[in-house]
Coordinates of C-alpha atoms and ligand atoms in Angstrom, one line a residue:
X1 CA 78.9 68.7 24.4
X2 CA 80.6 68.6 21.1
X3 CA 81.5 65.1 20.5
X4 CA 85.4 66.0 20.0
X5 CA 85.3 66.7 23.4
X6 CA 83.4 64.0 25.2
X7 CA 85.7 61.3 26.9
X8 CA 85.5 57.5 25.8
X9 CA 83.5 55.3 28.4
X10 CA 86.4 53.4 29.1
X11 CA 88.0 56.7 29.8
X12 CA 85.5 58.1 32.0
X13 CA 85.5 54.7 34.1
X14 CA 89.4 54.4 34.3
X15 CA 89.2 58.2 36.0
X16 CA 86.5 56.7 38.1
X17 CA 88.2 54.3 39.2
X18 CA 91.5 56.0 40.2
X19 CA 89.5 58.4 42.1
X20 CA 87.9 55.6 44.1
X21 CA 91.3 54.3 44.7
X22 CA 92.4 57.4 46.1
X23 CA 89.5 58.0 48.5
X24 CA 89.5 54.6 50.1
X25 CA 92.9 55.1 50.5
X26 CA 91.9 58.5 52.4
X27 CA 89.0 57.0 53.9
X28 CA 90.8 53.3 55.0
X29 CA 94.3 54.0 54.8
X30 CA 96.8 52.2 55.4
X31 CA 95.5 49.8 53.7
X32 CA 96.7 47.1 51.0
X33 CA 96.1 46.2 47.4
X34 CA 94.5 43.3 48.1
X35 CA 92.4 44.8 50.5
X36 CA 91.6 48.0 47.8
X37 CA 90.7 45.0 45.3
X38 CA 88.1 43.5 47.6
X39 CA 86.4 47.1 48.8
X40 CA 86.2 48.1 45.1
X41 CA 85.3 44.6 43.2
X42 CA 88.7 45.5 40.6
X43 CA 90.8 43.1 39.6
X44 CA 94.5 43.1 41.8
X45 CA 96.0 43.8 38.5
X46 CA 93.9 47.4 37.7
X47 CA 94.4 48.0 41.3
X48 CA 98.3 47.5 41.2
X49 CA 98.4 49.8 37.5
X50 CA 96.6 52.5 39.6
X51 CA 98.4 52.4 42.7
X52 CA 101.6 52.7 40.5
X53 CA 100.4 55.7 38.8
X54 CA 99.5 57.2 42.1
X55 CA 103.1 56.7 43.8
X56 CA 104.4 58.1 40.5
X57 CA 102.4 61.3 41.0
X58 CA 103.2 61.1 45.1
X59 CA 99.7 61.3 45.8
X60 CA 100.3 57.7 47.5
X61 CA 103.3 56.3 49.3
X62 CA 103.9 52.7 51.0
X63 CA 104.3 53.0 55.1
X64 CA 105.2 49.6 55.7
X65 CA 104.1 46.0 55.6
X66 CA 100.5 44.8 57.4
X67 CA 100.9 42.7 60.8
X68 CA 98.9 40.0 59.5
X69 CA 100.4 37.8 56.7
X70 CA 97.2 37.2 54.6
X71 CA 98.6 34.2 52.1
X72 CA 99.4 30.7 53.5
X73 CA 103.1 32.4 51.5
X74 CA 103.6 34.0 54.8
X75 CA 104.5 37.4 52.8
X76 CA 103.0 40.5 54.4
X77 CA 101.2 42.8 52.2
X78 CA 102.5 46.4 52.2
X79 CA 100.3 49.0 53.4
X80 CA 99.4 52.3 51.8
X81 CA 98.5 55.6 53.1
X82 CA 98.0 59.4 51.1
X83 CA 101.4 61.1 51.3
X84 CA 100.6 64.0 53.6
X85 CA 102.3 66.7 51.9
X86 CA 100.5 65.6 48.6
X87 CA 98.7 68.6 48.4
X88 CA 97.4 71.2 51.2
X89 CA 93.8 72.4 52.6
X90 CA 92.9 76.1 53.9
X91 CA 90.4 75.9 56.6
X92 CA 88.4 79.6 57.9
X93 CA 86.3 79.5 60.5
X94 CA 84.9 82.6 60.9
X95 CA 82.8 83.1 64.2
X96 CA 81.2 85.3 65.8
X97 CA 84.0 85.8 67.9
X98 CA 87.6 85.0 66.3
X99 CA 88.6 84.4 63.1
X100 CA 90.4 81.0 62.8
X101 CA 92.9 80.2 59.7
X102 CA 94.7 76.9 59.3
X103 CA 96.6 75.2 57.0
X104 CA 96.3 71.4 56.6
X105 CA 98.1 68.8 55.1
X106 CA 96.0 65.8 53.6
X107 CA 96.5 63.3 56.1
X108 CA 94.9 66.4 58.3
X109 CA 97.9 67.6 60.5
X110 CA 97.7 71.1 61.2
X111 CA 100.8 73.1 59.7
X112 CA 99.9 76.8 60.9
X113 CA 97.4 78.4 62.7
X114 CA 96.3 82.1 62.8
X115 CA 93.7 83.1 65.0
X116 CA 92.2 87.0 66.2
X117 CA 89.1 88.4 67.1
X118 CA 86.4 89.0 64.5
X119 CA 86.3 92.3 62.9
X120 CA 82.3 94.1 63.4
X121 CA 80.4 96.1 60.8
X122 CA 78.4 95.0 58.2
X123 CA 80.5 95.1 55.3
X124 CA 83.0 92.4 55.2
X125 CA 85.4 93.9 53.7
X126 CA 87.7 93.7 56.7
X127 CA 86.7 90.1 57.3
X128 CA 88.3 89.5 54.0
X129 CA 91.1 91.2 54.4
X130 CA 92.0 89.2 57.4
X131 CA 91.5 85.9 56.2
X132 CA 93.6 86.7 53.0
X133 CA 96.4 88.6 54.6
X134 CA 96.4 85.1 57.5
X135 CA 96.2 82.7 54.3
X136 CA 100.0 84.3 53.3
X137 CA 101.1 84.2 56.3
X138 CA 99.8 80.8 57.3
X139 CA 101.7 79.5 54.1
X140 CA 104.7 81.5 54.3
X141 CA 105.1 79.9 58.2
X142 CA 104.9 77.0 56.6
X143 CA 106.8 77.3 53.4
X144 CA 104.0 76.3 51.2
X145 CA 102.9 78.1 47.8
X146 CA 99.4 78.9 46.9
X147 CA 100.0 76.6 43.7
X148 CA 100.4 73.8 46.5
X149 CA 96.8 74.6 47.6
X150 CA 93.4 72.2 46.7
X151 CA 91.3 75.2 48.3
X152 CA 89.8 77.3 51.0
X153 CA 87.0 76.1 53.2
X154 CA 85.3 78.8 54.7
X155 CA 82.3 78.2 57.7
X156 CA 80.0 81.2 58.5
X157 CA 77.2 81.1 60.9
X158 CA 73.6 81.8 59.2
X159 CA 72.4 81.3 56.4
X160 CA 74.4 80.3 53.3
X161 CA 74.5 79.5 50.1
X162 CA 77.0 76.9 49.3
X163 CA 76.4 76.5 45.9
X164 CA 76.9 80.2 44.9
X165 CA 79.6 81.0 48.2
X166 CA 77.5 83.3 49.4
X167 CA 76.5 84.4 53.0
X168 CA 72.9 85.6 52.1
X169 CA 72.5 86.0 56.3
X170 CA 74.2 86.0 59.4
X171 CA 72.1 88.5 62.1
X172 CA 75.0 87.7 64.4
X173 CA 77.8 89.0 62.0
X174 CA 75.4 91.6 59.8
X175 CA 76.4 90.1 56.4
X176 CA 73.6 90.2 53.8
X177 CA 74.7 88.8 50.7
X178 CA 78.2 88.7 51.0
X179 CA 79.8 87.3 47.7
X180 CA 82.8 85.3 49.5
X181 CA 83.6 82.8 47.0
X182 CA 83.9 85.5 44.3
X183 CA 86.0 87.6 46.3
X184 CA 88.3 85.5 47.7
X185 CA 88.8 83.3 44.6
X186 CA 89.4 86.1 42.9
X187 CA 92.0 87.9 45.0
X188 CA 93.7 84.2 45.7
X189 CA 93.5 81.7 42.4
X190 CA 92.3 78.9 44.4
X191 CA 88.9 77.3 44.8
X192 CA 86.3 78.5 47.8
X193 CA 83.7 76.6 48.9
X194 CA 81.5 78.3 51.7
X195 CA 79.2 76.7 54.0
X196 CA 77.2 77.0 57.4
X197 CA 79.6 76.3 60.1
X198 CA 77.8 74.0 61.8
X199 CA 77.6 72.2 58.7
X200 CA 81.7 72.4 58.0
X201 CA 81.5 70.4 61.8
X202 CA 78.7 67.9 61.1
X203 CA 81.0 67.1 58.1
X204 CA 83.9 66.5 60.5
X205 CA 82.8 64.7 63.4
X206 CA 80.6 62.6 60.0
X207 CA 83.7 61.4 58.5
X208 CA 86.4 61.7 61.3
X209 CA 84.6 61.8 64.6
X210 CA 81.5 60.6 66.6
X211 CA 79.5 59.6 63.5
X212 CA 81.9 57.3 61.8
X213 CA 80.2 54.3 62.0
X214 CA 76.3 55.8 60.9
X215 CA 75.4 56.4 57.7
X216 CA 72.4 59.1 59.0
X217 CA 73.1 61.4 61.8
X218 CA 72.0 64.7 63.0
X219 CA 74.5 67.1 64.3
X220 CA 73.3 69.7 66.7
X221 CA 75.7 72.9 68.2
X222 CA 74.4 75.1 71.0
X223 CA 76.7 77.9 71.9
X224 CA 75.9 81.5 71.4
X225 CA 73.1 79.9 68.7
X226 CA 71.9 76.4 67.9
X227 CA 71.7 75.2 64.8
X228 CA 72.0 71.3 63.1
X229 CA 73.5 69.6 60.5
X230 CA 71.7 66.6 58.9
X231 CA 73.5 63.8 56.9
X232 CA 71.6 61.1 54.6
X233 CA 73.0 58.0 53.2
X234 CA 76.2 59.4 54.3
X235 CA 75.8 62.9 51.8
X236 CA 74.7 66.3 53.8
X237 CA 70.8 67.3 53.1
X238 CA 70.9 71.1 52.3
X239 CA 67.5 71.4 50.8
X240 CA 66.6 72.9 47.9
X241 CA 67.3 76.4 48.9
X242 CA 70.2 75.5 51.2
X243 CA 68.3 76.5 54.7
X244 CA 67.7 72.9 56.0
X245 CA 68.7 72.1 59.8
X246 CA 68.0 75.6 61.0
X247 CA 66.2 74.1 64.2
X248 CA 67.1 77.2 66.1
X249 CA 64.0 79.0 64.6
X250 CA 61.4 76.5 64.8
X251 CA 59.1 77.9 67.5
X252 CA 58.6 76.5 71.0
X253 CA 57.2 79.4 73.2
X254 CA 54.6 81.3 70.8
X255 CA 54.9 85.0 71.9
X256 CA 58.2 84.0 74.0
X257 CA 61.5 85.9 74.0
X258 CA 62.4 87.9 71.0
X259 CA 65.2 86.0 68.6
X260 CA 67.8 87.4 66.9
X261 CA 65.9 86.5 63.7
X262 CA 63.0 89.1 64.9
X263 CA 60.5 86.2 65.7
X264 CA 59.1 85.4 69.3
X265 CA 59.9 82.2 70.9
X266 CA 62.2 80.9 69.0
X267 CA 64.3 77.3 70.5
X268 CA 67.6 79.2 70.0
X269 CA 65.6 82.4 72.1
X270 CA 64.9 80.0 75.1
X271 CA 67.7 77.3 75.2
X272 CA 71.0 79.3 73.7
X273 CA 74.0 81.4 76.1
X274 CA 71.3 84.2 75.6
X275 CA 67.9 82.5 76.6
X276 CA 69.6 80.5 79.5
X277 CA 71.2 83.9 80.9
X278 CA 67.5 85.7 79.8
X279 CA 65.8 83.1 82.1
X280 CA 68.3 83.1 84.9
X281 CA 68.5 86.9 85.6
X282 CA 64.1 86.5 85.3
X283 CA 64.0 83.7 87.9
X284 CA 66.6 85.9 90.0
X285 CA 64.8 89.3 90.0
X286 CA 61.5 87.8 90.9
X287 CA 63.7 86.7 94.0
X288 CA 64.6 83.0 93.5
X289 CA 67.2 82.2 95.9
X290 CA 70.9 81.1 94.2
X291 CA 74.6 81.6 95.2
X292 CA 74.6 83.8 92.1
X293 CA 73.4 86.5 94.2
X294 CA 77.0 86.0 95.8
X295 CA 78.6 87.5 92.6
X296 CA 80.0 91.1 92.5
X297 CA 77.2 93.0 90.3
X298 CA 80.0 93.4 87.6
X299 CA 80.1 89.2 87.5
X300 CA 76.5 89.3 87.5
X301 CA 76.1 91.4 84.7
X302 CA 78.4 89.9 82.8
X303 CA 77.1 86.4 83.2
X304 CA 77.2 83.8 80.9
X305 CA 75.9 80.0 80.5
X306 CA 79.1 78.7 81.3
X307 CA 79.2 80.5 84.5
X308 CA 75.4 78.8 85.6
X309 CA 76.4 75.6 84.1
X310 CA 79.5 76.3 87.2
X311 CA 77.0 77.0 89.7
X312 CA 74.6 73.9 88.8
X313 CA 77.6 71.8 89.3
X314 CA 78.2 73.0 92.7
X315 CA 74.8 72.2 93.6
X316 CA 73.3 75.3 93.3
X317 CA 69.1 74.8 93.0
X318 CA 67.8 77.4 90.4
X319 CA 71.3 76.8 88.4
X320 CA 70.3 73.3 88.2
X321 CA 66.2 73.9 87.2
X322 CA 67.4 76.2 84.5
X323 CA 69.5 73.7 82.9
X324 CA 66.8 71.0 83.2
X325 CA 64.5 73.1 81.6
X326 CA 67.1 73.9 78.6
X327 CA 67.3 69.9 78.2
X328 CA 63.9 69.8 78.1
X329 CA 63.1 72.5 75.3
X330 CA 66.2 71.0 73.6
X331 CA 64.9 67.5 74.2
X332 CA 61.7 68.4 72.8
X333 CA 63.1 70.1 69.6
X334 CA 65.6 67.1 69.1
X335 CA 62.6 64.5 69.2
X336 CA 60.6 66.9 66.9
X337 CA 63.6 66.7 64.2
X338 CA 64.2 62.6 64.8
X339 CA 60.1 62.5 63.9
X340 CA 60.8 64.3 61.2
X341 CA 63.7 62.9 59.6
X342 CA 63.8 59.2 61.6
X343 CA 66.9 59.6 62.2
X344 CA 67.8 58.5 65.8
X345 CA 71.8 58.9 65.7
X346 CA 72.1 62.4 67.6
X347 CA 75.6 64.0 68.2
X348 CA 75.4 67.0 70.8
X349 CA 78.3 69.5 71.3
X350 CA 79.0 73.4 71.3
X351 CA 79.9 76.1 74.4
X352 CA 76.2 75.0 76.3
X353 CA 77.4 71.6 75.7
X354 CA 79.9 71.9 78.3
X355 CA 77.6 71.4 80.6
X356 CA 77.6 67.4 79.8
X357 CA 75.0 65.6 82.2
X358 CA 73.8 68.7 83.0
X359 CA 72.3 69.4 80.0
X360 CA 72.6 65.4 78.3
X361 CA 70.5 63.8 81.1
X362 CA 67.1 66.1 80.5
X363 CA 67.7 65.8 76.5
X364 CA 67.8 62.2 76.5
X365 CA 64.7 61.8 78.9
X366 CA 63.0 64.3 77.1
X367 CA 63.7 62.9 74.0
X368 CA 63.1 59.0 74.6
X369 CA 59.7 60.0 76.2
X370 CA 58.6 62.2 72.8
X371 CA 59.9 59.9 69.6
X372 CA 57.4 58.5 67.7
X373 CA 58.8 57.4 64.7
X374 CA 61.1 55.1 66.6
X375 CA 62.0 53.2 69.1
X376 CA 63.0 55.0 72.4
X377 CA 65.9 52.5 73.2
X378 CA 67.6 53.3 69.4
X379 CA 67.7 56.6 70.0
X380 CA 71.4 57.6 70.9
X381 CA 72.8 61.4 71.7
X382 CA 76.1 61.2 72.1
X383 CA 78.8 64.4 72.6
X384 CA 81.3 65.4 69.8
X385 CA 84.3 63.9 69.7
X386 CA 86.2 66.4 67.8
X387 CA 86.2 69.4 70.1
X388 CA 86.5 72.7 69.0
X389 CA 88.7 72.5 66.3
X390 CA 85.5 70.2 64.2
X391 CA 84.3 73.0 62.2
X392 CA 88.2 73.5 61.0
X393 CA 88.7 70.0 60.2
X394 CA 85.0 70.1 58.0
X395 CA 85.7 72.6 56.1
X396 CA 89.4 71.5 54.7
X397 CA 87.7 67.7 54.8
X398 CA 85.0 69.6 52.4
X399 CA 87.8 70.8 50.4
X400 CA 89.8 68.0 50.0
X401 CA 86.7 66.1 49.1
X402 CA 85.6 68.2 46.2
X403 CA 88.7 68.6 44.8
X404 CA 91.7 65.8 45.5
X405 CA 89.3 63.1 46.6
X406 CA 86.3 63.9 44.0
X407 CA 84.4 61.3 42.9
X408 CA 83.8 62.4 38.5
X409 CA 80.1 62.4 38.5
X410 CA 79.4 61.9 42.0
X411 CA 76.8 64.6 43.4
X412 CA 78.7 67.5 45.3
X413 CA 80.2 66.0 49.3
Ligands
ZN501 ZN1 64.6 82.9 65.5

């Protein structure tokens, strides 16, 4: 770097600093100045210039006094929180199903929503055209300009390279390479970051949800797939070519049902809406008794997990062995990645995870009889707290982090 360029140390640290400011003030907020000063080790006084710069800007504003008076003074310290319409996040989640567009604020209230069902074919060229045309009309709804916006966080099943924005494969969309980032940042002016959706949702229910208090977690969704996200020391693990947590196609039955990927046996093949519907309409042909037979053959052809999970709750006996036996191939996958990884903090959720006991009771047996690594009684699995709306949240936290709440010279969120 030419050294007419190159910042001063003590400018570099100041920048620092006020970025540091600003995301415990995200992270904490409301908080106070005194309480900034203790998290950070700064001085009150280069907390007080920052925070003054910061309500200049109206990145910051003061939302009223603390109920605890902290000095024998009796004065209550005033609190601070990020002023919400600060700056403005663009979250996609684009599933297999619907297309989801909504525009946040940066205290995370949602300020439009667009939703529809996903366009097919392999090109994505309609994909595109239907997140952009619901960006403008998300932020017209809302009165907000593009010059407002920190960026667009897009999630898309399969694999994908974040670094690039690419989807280099999704089997259940048909995208192969699909340049996102370039495309979309070029036809909107604002930052893209692209990631695995289950990743945009580990990142969620990480910093706002079920996995608040842990530092290491794994993240699992089982729905029409099953995939994982894995956070370490509090930063997501990618790997080095961005394919880490794909426990959906690690192999449980050699020679088993064909996956979506083309292999046999995959866990995703044997415990996802597919493999649980696969194994149901198997144990029913070869004659198993089940109220399902009481279904109109239309029902019955259309059935789904949800609809077995309905029938195991009534009682129903092969309803129930089938979902045992998913918590048990999931149980066993789930101990295989808390050997791998030790990490015992587990956070379950996705469609199949509607299921609850059904489905939580088997994993955790299964999975406290199979650890290795550690102890049985730390392992916890615990649902999602952020619903269906966690891979949204991710991926305009993702933004916001990368962008507003960067840390200069911090490795990427
Ligand atoms: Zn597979």
């Amino acid at each position: 770097m030419a050294r007419s360029v190159m910042k001063s140390d003590a400018q570099q640290m100041k920048e620092y600093n006020r970025a540091l400011v600003l995301r415990l003030i995200q992270q904490e907020g409301p908080v106070s100045r005194t309480a900034l000063a203790k998290m950070t080790g700064l001085s009150p006084t280069t907390v007080s210039v920052i925070i003054d710069a910061l309500l200049a800007e109206g990145l910051v504003r003061e939302c009223g006094s603390s109920p605890l008076a902290t000095t024998g003074a009796g004065r209550r310290p005033i609190l601070l929180e990020i002023r919400p319409e600060a700056g403005f996040l663009l979250a996609v989640d684009l599933g297999v199903t619907n297309t989801t567009v909504v525009l946040y604020d940066l205290a995370s209230n949602a300020r439009a929503r667009r939703t529809a069902p996903t366009p097919k074919g392999q090109d994505a060229g309609a994909n595109i055209q239907l997140i952009v045309r619901f960006i403008h009309e998300c932020l017209e709804e809302a009165g907000v300009s593009l010059r407002q916006v920190a960026g667009v966080g897009l999630g898309v099943p399969g694999l994908v390279d974040s670094e690039r924005g690419v989807s280099r494969y999704s089997h259940n969309l048909g995208f192969r390479n699909v340049p996102f980032k370039e495309v979309l940042e070029r036809q909107l002016g604002v930052p893209v970051f692209v990631e695995n959706v289950i990743r945009m949702t580990t990142l969620a229910e990480k910093w706002l949800g079920a996995g608040k208090d842990v530092s290491d977690l794994i993240c699992i969704g089982i729905g029409s797939g099953l995939g994982a996200g894995i956070v370490v020391g509090s930063q997501l693990y990618r790997g080095p070519w961005q394919g880490a947590g794909e426990i959906g196609h690690t192999v449980v039955l050699p020679g088993g049902p064909l996956c979506r990927c083309g292999n046999r046996g995959c866990l995703e093949a044997v415990v996802a809406g597919r493999g649980i519907v696969a194994r149901t309409m198997a144990r029913l042909e070869a004659g198993a008794p089940s109220s399902l037979r009481e279904l109109p053959s239309e029902a019955l052809k259309e059935l789904s997990a949800k609809v077995i999970a309905e029938h195991a709750g009534q009682g129903d006996k092969l309803c129930r062995e089938i979902f045992w036996e998913t918590g048990v191939y999931l149980g066993l996958g789930i101990a295989n990645m808390i050997n791998l990884f030790d990490i015992p903090y587990v956070i379950l959720g996705g469609g199949v995870a509607q299921a609850g006991e059904l489905l939580f009771r088997p994993v955790i047996e299964t999975v406290r009889s199979h650890v290795y690594s550690v102890d049985p009684d730390q392992v916890q699995i615990v649902p999602r707290q952020l619903g269906s709306e966690a891979s949204l949240l991710g991926a305009a936290l993702l933004v916001s982090m990368e962008t507003v709440f960067k840390l200069p010279g911090a490795a990427s969120f």
